[in-house]
Each structure stands twice: as structure tokens, then as C-alpha cells.
Short mmCIF file of C-alpha atoms in Angstrom, two decimals:
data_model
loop_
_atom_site.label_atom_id
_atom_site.label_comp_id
_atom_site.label_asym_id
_atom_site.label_seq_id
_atom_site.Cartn_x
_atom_site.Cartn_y
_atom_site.Cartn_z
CA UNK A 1 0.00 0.00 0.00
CA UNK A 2 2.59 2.30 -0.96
CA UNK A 3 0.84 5.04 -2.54
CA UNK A 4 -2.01 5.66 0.42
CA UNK A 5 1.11 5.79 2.81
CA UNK A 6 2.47 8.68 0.56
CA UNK A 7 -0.98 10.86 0.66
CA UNK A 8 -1.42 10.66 4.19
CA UNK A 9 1.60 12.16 4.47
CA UNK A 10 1.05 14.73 2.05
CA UNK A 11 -2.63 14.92 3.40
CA UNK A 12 -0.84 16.29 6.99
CA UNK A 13 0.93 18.96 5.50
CA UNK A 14 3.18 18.70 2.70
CA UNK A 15 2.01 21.45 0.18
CA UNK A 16 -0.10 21.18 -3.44
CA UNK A 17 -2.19 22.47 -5.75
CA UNK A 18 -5.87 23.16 -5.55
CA UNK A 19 -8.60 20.86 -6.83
CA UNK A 20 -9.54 23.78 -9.92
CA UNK A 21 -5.93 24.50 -9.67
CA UNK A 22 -6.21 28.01 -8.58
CA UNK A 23 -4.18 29.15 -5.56
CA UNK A 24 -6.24 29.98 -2.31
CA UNK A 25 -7.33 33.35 -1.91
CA UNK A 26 -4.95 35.67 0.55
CA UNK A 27 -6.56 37.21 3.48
CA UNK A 28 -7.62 40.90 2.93
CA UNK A 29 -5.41 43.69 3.64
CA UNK A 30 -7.59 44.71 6.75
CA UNK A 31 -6.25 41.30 8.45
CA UNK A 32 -2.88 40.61 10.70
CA UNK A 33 -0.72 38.67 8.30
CA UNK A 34 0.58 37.83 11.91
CA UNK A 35 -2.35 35.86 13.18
CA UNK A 36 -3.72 34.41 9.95
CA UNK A 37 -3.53 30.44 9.04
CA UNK A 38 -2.30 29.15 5.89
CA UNK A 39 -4.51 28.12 3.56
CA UNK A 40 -4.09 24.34 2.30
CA UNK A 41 -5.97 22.56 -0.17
CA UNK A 42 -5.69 19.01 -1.46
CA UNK A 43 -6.78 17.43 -4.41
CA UNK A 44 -6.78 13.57 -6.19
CA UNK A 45 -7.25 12.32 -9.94
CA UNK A 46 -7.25 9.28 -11.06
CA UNK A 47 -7.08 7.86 -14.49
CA UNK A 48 -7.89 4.52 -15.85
CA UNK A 49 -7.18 3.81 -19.43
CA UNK A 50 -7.96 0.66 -21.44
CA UNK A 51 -5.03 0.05 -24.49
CA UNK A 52 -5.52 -2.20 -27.53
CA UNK A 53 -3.20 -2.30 -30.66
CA UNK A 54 -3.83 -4.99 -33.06
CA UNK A 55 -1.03 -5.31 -35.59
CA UNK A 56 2.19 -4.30 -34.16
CA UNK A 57 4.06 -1.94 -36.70
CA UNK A 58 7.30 -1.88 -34.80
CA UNK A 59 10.06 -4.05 -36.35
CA UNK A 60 11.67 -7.69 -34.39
CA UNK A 61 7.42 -7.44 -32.75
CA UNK A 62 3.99 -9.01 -34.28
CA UNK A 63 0.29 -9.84 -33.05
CA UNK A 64 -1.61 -7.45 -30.31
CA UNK A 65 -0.73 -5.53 -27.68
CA UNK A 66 -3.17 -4.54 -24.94
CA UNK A 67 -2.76 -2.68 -21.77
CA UNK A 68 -4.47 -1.06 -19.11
CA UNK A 69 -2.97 2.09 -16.90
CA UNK A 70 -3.39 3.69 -14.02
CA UNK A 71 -2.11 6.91 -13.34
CA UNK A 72 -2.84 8.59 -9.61
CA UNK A 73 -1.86 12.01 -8.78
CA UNK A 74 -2.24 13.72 -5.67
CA UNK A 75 -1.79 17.49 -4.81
CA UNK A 76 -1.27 19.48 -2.02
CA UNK A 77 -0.96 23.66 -1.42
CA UNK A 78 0.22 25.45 1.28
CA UNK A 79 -0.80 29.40 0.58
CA UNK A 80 0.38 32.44 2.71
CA UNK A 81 0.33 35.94 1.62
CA UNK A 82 3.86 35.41 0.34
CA UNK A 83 4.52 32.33 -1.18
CA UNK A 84 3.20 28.96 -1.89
CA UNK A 85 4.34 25.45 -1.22
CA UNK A 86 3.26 22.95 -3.91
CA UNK A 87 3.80 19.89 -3.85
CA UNK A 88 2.08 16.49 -6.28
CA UNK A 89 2.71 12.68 -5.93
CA UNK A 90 2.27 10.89 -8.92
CA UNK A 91 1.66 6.84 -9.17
CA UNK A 92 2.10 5.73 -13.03
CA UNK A 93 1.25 1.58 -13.21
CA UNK A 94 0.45 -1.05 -15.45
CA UNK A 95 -1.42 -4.92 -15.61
CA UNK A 96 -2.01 -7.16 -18.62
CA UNK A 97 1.39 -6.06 -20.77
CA UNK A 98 3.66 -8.66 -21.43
CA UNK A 99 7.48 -8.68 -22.77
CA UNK A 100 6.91 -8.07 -26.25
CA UNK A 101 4.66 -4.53 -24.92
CA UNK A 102 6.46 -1.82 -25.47
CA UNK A 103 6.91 -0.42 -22.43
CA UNK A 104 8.89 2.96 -20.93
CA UNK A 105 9.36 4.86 -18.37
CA UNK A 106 7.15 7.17 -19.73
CA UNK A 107 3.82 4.54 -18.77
CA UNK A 108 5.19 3.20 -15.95
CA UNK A 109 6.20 5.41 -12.20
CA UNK A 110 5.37 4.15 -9.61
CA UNK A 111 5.05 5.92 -6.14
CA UNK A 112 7.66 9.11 -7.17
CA UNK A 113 7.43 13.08 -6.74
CA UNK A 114 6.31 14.92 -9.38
CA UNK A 115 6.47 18.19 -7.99
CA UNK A 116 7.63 19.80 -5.04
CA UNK A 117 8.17 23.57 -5.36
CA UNK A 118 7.97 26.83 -3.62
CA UNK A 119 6.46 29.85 -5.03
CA UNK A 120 7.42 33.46 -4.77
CA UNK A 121 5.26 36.11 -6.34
CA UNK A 122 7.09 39.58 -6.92
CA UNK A 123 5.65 42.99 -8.14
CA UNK A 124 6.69 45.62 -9.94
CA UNK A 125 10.01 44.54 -11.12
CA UNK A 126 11.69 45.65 -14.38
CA UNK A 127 8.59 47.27 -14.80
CA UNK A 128 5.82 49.78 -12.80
CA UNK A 129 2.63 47.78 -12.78
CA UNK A 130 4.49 44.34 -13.93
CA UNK A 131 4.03 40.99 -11.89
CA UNK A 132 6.19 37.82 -11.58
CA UNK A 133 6.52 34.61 -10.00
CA UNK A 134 9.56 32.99 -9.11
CA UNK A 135 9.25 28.68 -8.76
CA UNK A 136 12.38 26.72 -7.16
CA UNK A 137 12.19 23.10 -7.10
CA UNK A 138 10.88 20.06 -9.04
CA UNK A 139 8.60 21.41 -11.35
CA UNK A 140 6.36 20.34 -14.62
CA UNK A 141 6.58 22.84 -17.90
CA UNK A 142 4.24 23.90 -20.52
CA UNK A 143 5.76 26.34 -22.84
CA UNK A 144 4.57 27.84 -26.05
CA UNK A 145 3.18 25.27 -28.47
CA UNK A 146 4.14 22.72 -25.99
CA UNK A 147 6.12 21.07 -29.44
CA UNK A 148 9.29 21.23 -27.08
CA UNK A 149 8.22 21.07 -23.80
CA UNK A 150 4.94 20.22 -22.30
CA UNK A 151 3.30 18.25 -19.34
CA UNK A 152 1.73 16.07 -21.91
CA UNK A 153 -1.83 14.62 -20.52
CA UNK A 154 -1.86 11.75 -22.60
CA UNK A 155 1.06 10.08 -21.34
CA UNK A 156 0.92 8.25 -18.53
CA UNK A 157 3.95 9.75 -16.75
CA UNK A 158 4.91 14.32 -17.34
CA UNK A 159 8.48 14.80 -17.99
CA UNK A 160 9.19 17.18 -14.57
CA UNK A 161 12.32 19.29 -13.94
CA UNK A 162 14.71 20.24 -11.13
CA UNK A 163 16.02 23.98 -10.94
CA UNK A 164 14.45 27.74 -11.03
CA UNK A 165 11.57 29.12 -13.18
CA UNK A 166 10.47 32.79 -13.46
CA UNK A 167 7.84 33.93 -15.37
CA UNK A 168 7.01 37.99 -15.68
CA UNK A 169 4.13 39.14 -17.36
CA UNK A 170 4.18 43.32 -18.54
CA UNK A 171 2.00 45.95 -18.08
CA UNK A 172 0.79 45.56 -21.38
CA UNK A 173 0.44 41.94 -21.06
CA UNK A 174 3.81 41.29 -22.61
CA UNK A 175 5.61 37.51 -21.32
CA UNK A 176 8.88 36.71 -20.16
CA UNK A 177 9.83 33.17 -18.74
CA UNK A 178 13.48 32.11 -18.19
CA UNK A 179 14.14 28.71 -16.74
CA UNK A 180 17.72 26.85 -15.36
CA UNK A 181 16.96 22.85 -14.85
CA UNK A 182 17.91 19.43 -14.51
CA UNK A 183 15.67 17.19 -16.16
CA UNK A 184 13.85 14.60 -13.71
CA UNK A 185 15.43 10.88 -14.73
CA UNK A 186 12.60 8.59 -14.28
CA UNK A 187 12.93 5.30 -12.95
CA UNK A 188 11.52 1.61 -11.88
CA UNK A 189 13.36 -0.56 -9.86
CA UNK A 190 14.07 -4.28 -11.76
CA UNK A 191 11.50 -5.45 -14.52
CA UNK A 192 9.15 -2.76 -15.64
CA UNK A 193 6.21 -5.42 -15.13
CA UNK A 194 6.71 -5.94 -11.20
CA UNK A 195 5.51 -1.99 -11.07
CA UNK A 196 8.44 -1.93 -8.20
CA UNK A 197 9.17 2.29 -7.31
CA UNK A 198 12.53 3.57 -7.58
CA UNK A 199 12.83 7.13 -6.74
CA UNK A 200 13.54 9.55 -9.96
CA UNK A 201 16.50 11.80 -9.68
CA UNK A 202 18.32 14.15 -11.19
CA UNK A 203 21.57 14.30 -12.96
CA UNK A 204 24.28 16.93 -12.86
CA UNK A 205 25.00 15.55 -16.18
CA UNK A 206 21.73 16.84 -18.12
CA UNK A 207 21.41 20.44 -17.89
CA UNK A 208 18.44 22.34 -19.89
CA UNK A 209 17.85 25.77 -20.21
CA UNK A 210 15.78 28.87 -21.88
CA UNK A 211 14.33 31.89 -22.26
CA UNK A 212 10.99 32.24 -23.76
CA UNK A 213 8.78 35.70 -25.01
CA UNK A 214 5.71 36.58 -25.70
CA UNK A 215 5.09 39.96 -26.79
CA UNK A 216 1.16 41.74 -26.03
CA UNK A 217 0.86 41.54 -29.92
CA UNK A 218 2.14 41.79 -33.12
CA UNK A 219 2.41 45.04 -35.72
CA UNK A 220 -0.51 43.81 -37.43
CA UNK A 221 -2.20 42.49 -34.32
CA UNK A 222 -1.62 38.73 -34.37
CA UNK A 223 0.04 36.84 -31.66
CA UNK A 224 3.90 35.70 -31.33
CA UNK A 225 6.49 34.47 -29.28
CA UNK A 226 10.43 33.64 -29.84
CA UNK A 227 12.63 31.48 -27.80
CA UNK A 228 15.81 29.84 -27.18
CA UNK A 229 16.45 26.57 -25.56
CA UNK A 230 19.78 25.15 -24.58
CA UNK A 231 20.27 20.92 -23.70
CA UNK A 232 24.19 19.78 -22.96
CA UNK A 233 24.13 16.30 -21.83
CA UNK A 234 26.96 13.54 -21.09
CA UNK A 235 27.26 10.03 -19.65
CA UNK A 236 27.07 9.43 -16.24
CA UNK A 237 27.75 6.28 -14.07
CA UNK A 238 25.15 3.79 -14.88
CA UNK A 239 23.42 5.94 -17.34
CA UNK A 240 24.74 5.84 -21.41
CA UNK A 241 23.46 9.28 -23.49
CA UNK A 242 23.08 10.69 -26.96
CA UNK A 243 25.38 13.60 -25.69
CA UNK A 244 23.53 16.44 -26.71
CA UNK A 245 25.11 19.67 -27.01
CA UNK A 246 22.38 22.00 -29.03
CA UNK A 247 20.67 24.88 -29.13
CA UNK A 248 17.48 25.27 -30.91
CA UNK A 249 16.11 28.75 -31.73
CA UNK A 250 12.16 29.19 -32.83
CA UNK A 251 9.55 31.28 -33.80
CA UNK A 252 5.53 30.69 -33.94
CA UNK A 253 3.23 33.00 -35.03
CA UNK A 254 -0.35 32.60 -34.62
CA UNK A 255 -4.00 33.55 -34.90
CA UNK A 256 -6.27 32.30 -32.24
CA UNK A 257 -9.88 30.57 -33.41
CA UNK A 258 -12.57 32.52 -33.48
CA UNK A 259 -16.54 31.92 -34.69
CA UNK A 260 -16.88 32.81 -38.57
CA UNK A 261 -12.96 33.63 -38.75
CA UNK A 262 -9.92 32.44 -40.12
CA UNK A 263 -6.85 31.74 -37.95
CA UNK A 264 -3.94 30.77 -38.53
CA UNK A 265 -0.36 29.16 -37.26
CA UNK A 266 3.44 28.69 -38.00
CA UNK A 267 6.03 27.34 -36.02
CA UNK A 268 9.63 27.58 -37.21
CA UNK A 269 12.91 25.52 -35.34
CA UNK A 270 16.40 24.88 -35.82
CA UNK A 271 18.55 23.01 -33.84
CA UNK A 272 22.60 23.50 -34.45
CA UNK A 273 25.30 22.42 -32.07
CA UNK A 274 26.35 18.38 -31.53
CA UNK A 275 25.04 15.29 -30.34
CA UNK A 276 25.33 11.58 -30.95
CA UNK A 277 23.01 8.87 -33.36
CA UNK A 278 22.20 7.16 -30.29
CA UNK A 279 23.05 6.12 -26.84
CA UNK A 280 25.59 3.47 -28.44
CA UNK A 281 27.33 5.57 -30.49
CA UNK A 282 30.88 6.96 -29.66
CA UNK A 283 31.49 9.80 -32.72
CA UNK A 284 30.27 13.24 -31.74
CA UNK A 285 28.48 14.64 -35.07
CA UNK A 286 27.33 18.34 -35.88
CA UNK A 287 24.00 18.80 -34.99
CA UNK A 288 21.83 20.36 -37.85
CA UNK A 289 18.26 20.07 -37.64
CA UNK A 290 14.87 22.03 -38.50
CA UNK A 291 11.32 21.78 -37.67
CA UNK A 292 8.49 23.37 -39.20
CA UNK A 293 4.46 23.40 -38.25
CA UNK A 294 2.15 25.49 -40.66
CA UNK A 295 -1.71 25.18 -40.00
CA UNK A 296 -4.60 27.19 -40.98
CA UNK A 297 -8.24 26.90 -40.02
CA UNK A 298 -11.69 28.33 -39.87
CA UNK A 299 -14.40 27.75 -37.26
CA UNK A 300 -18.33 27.79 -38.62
CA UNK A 301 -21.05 29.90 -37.17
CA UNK A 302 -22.91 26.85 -36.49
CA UNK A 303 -23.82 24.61 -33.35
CA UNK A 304 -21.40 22.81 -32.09
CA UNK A 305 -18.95 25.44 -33.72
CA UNK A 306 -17.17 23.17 -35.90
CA UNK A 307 -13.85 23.99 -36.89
CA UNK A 308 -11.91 22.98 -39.89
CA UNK A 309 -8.23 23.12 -40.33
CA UNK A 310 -5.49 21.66 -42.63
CA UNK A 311 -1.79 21.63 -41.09
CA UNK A 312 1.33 20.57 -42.45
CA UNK A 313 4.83 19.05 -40.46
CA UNK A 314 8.39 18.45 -41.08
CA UNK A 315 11.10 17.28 -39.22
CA UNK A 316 14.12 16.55 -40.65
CA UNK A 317 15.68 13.19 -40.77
CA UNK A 318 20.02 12.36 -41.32
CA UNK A 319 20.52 13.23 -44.94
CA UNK A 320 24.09 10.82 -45.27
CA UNK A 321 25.21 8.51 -42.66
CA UNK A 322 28.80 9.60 -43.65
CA UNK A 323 28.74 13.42 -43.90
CA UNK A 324 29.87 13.72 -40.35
CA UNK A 325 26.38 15.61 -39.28
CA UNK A 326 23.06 14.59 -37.27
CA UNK A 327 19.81 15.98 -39.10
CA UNK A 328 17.65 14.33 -37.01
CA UNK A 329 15.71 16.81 -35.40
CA UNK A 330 15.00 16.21 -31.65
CA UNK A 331 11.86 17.03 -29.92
CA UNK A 332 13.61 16.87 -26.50
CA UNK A 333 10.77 16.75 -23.69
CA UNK A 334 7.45 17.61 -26.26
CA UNK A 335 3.98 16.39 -26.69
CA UNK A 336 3.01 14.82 -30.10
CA UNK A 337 0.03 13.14 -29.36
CA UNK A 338 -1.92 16.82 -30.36
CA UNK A 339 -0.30 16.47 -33.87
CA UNK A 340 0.37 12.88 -34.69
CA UNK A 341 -2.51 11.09 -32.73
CA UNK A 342 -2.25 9.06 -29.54
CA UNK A 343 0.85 8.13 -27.89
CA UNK A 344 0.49 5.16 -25.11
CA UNK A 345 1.37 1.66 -26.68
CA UNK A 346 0.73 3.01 -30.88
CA UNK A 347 2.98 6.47 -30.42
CA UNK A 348 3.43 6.27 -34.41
CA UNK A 349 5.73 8.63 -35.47
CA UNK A 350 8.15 10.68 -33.78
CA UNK A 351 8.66 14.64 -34.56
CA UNK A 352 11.69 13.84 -36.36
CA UNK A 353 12.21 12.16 -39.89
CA UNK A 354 8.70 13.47 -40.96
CA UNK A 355 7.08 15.03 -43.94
CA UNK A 356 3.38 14.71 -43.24
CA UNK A 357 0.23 17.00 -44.19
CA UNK A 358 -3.22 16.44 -42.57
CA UNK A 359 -6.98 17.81 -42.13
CA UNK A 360 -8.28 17.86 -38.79
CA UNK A 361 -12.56 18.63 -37.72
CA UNK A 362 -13.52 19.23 -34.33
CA UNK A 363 -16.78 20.28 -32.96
CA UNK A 364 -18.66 20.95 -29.52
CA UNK A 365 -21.80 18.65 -30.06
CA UNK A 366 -23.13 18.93 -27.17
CA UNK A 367 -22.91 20.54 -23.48
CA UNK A 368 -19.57 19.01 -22.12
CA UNK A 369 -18.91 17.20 -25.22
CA UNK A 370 -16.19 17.36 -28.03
CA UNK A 371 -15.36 15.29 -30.64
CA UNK A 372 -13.28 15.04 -33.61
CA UNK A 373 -12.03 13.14 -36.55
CA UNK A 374 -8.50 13.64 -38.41
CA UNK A 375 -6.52 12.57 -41.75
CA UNK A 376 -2.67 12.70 -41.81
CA UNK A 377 -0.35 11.34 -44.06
CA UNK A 378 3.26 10.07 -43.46
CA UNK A 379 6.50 10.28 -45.69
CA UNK A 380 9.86 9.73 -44.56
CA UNK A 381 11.37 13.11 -44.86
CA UNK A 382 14.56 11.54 -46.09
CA UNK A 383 15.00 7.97 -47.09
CA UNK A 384 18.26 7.66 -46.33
CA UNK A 385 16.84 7.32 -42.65
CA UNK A 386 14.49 5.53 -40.90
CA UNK A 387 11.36 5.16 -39.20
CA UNK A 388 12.99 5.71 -35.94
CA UNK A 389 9.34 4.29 -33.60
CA UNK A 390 9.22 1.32 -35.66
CA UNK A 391 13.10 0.90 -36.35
CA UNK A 392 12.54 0.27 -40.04
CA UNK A 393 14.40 1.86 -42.96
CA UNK A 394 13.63 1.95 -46.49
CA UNK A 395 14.99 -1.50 -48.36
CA UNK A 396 18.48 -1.12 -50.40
CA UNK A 397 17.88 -0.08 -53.54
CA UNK A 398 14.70 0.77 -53.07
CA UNK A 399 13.41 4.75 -52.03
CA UNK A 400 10.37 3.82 -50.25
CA UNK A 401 9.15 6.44 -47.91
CA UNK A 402 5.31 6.58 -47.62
CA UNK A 403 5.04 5.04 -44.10
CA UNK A 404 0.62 5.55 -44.51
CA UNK A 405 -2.71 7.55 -44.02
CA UNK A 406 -3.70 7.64 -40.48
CA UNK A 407 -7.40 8.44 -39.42
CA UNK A 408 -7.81 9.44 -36.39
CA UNK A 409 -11.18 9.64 -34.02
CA UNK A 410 -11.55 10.43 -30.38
CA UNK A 411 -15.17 11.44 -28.60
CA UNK A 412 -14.82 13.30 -24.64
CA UNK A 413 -17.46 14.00 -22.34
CA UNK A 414 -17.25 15.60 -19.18
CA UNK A 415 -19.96 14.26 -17.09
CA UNK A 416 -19.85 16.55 -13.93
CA UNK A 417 -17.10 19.37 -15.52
CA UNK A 418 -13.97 18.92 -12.86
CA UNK A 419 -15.22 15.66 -11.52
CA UNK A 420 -16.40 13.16 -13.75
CA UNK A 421 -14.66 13.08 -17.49
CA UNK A 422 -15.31 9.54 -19.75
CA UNK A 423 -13.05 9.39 -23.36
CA UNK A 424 -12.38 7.00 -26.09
CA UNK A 425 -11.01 6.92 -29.52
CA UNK A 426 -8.38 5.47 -32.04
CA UNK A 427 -6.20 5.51 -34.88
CA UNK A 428 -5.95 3.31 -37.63
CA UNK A 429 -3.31 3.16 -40.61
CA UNK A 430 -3.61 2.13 -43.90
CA UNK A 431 -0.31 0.86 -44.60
CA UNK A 432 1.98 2.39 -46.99
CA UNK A 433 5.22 0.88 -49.02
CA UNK A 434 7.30 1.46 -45.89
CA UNK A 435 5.51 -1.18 -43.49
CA UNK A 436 5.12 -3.18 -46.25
CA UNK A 437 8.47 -3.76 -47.42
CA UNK A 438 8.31 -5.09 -43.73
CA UNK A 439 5.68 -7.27 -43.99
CA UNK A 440 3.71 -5.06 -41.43
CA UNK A 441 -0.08 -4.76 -42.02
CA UNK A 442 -2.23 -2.09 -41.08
CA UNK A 443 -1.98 -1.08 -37.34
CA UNK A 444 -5.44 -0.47 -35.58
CA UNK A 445 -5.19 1.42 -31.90
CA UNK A 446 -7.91 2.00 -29.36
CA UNK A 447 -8.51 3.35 -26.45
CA UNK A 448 -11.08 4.08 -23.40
CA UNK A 449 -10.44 6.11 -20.13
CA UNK A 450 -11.99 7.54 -17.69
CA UNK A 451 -10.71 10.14 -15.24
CA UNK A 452 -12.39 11.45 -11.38
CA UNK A 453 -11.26 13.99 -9.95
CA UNK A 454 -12.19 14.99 -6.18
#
């Protein structure tokens, strides 16, 4: 019964988060900061989610895979008139995988610390009428897009950091976040199917870093940001790298939806510095990579407000084996499930080696419910490298790179909004000359999950 030991711990006092996620209020200015008791608040979700993949597309693996997971997290806030303690448990586990599942780290945690920061709001700096918030601690990230960095939902287990992150917003509404951290290692002690905790920590060895702004708008009124993130990365005792050494360096510009409007979005990334192939490897290469997201949609006046939009991706994949550079662009600690469809067990493509246009229509049926459908289509953006998720490269000889057409369906309702949420959906792709060449048939995912939250 580890996890229930953790929460009543937490329950007597460690710090958290609210259950809407909004900090307490502060007492009024007309009371003795002196004499007044913290405010603490605790919350629980929990998540069960039913896997099935029939038709394993990944290479050396064949038949079904099916899985359920259970993902726990528990909050806790402490909230005085001048800071905040936060702290969230998290309990990531699995039944009914088997060897040939392809499991991670990122489905399975048990029993481990998410979060556990403090918060420091200050006023008026750099700026008359600014504000700003200072976290120190373990913390979890969404940033921009959330391409790059993101506490990804669909994943059974966020990516969390270790180190400082301030974030100032202007008078005018203009953003400003700079971050210093060690990315969380996550861990499970022996065979990832025993569910056994080991405690995640962080490395000295893995240090990320950025700065990240948003400015109130644009000449011509649209939105924007621009940002720079920095990864250096080496080997560490019992722990083998890619040694990353990069910088990447983007820009997204962006229309929000509106009813009976036109929006609009591009995203635009480079990576340069060095890194590795893989783990394995022992030759450091020149890192040379871009990224590129372009979108464009229109939402009906209509009910449900149905909103169309076609988007187009590319990563880049290595161009030569033997030109003494890495092209593989790396999505370091991003979501993809919000472009390229679910993750979990089917996780289809990665956001590198990509070429790969799409449609996507999503509308509000009904009160608490969304739904929608979506078409993509994959190419390998360079043959002369592989399908890195399924480890499978184009034959010798041969220049096949059409890896399929996915489509794509998912239906939520949120019973009691904040309490009571029920989703299911799936992906299914029609084969292209890649899988074939194989001997891979057409993959079909689905899923089923329902979340309470009290």
C-alpha cells in the first residue's frame, strides 16, 4: 500500500495544488498577516485507461498488444500571503502487458514526486505595474506550443524538472519566462512489469535551459512568441546518453480561433550544435536540424462550432550517414500526441524524420462534449533514414518512404465538468510501401479512459 502511505503524508501537511488549480485566496489587507492560518488545499485524480493495438508496426514485434494504466496524482498547497508550497505525488502503473509490450518509463512510475516547489510572487520589477513569480524546485513545464516542452496529458507519466523558473508578465500583457533545470530521470526498480518504485533523480550531467517571449501583440495584431532553448548532456555512471550539445532557436506565429474567422499558425525551429546517433554511439556529429508546423483553419457559425483546419509538419531526418552531421531533429521533452494522434502503446511517429500533411474537424456537439475526426499522411522526410518508432528503414535499392494515411477519431465527455470526465477513440493506418516492405499490415489502436477527480 505504498501510494495511500504517501498521501497521508502529504494529506498532513506537505504542500499542493488546488482541486480547480487556482491558488487559495490571501486574506484581505484589513487582516494581521501575523495571526492568519495558511490556507491548504488538497486534491486527487485518477485515471484509468484501457489500451488495444492490433497489428504491431514496430520491427523484431507481431500480433496485439493490450494494456491497461493507471495513473494517480495527488496534490497538495500550502498558501500564505507570500509564497506557496506545492507539492504532487504521482503513481504511473500497469497490468495485462507482457514482454513483447512496449513499455517505458514514460507509462510506468510508480510511487515518485512529481512536484515539489515553492512559489514566490514579486511585483513591480523591471517594470511599474508588472508581476512575476519565481518557482524553485521540481517542477512540470508547458511552454509555447508545448512542441518542445509540455506536461503532456496523454502520457501516462509528465516529464518534470529540477532547478528555477520565473515567469514575468508586462503591463501591457507582454511575457517573459526564463528557466535553469535538470531534467527529472525517471525510474523503476528491476522489470518494468513488477511496477516496483525507484525514486527519480536528477543528474548533474543533463542540464536544460531557456528563455521564452511573448510579446502583447504583433504590428498587425496577431500573436507571437520567440525562444531559445539550450540541452548539454553527457554520460554518467550507470546511465549511457546521446550527448547532446544544441541549441534550438524558434519562432511561432499565430491567430487564435474565433466563430466565422480564419486563424492561422506557424512554427519555425532549428537546432545547431552536436550530439550523438544514439546512446551506443561513440562519434560526436554536428547537430543540424529544422522543424516546421504550418496550419490554418476556420471555425463555422454553427452549433457545435465546428472547426476545420489543414496543417502541415516536417522534421528533418540524417541526410548521409557519412557526412559527419546529425539531421535528425530532436523534440527533446514535447507532446506529439496533439499532432500525430495518440501516444500510449501506438505512439506512431516521432517529430523527427517526418514530412506529413493532414486535415483535422472538431466540434462541440453537445454541453460538455467534443469530438473530432482527423486525416494525416506520413512520408519519410529523407529515405536515407528511418522510421525511428518502428526501427525500419527503407529496403536497399529501393526509395520507399510513404510510411501511410492515419485516421484518427476520439469522442470526450465531461460528465460533472472537474469531476467526472469519460473518453475513447483510435487511430488506424492504412499501410503504406514502408511497413510493407516489412511485412507489417495495417496497425489499428484504441482506447477508453476515464478520469475522477475529487
Amino acid at each position: 500500500m505504498p501510494l495511500i502511505a504517501v498521501l497521508a503524508i502529504a494529506f498532513q501537511g506537505t504542500p499542493g495544488n488546488t482541486a480547480n488549480g487556482e491558488p487559495p485566496e490571501a486574506p484581505s489587507s484589513e487582516q494581521d498577516p501575523s495571526g492568519w492560518t495558511p490556507a491548504v488545499a488538497f486534491s486527487v485524480e485518477h485515471r484509468t485507461r484501457y489500451e488495444h493495438l492490433n497489428n504491431q508496426f514496430r520491427a523484431g514485434r507481431n500480433g496485439d498488444d493490450r494494456l491497461l494504466v493507471f495513473r494517480t496524482l495527488a496534490k497538495v498547497e500550502l498558501g500564505t500571503p507570500r509564497f506557496r508550497l506545492n507539492t504532487e505525488f504521482q503513481d504511473a502503473r500497469t497490468e495485462l502487458a507482457d514482454s513483447e509490450t512496449p513499455l517505458s518509463t514514460s507509462i510506468v512510475n510508480p510511487v515518485d514526486l512529481l512536484q515539489a516547489y515553492v512559489e514566490v510572487p514579486v511585483d513591480n520589477l523591471l517594470a511599474e505595474g508588472s508581476s512575476s513569480v519565481l518557482r524553485g524546485g521540481r517542477v512540470t513545464m508547458d511552454i509555447g506550443s508545448r512542441r518542445l516542452i509540455a506536461r503532456d496529458n496523454f502520457t501516462n507519466v509528465s516529464y518534470a524538472f529540477t532547478g528555477v523558473d520565473w515567469q514575468w508578465t508586462g503591463p501591457d500583457d507582454s511575457r517573459l519566462r526564463t528557466f535553469f533545470t535538470f531534467p527529472v530521470q525517471r525510474q523503476v526498480s528491476g522489470d518494468i512489469l513488477e511496477n516496483r518504485p525507484k525514486f527519480d533523480t536528477e543528474s548533474g550531467n543533463v542540464r536544460f535551459w531557456g528563455v521564452h517571449y511573448s510579446p502583447s501583440s504583433l504590428p498587425w495584431g496577431d500573436q507571437g512568441e520567440f525562444y531559445y532553448f539550450g540541452l548539454d548532456e553527457s554520460d554518467s555512471p550507470g546511465r549511457s546518453t546521446a550527448d547532446r550539445d544544441f541549441h534550438t532557436l524558434g519562432v511561432r506565429l499565430y491567430r487564435p480561433a474565433a466563430e466565422a474567422s480564419f486563424d492561422y499558425q506557424f512554427e519555425s525551429i532549428f537546432q545547431m550544435g552536436q550530439s550523438r546517433m544514439s546512446k551506443s554511439a561513440t562519434t560526436d556529429l554536428d547537430h543540424r536540424a529544422r522543424y516546421y508546423h504550418v496550419e490554418t483553419g476556420y471555425t463555422f457559425a454553427a452549433p457545435g462550432s465546428p472547426r476545420l483546419k489543414l496543417q502541415y509538419d516536417y522534421a528533418s531526418g540524417d541526410k548521409d550517414p557519412t557526412d559527419g552531421q546529425n539531421n535528425r531533429f530532436n523534440g527533446m521533452f514535447g507532446s506529439r500526441s496533439g499532432d500525430f494522434g495518440p501516444s500510449g502503446i501506438y505512439g506512431l511517429v516521432p517529430r523527427t524524420n517526418i514530412s506529413s500533411p493532414g486535415a483535422h474537424l472538431s466540434m462541440e456537439p453537445g454541453a460538455g462534449v467534443s469530438t473530432f475526426v482527423a486525416f494525416r499522411a506520413y512520408w519519410l522526410a529523407t529515405v536515407n533514414d528511418a522510421w525511428l518508432v518502428a526501427d525500419i528503414s527503407s529496403p536497399a535499392a529501393q526509395a520507399e518512404r510513404h510510411i501511410g494515411n492515419q485516421v484518427e477519431v476520439r469522442v470526450r465527455w465531461d460528465v460533472r465538468p472537474g469531476r467526472l470526465r469519460l473518453q475513447a477513440g483510435g487511430a488506424h493506418l492504412f499501410a503504406g510501401e514502408l511497413p510493407a516492405s516489412a511485412s507489417k499490415a495495417d496497425p489499428t489502436y484504441f482506447y477508453a479512459q476515464t478520469t475522477v477527480s475529487f
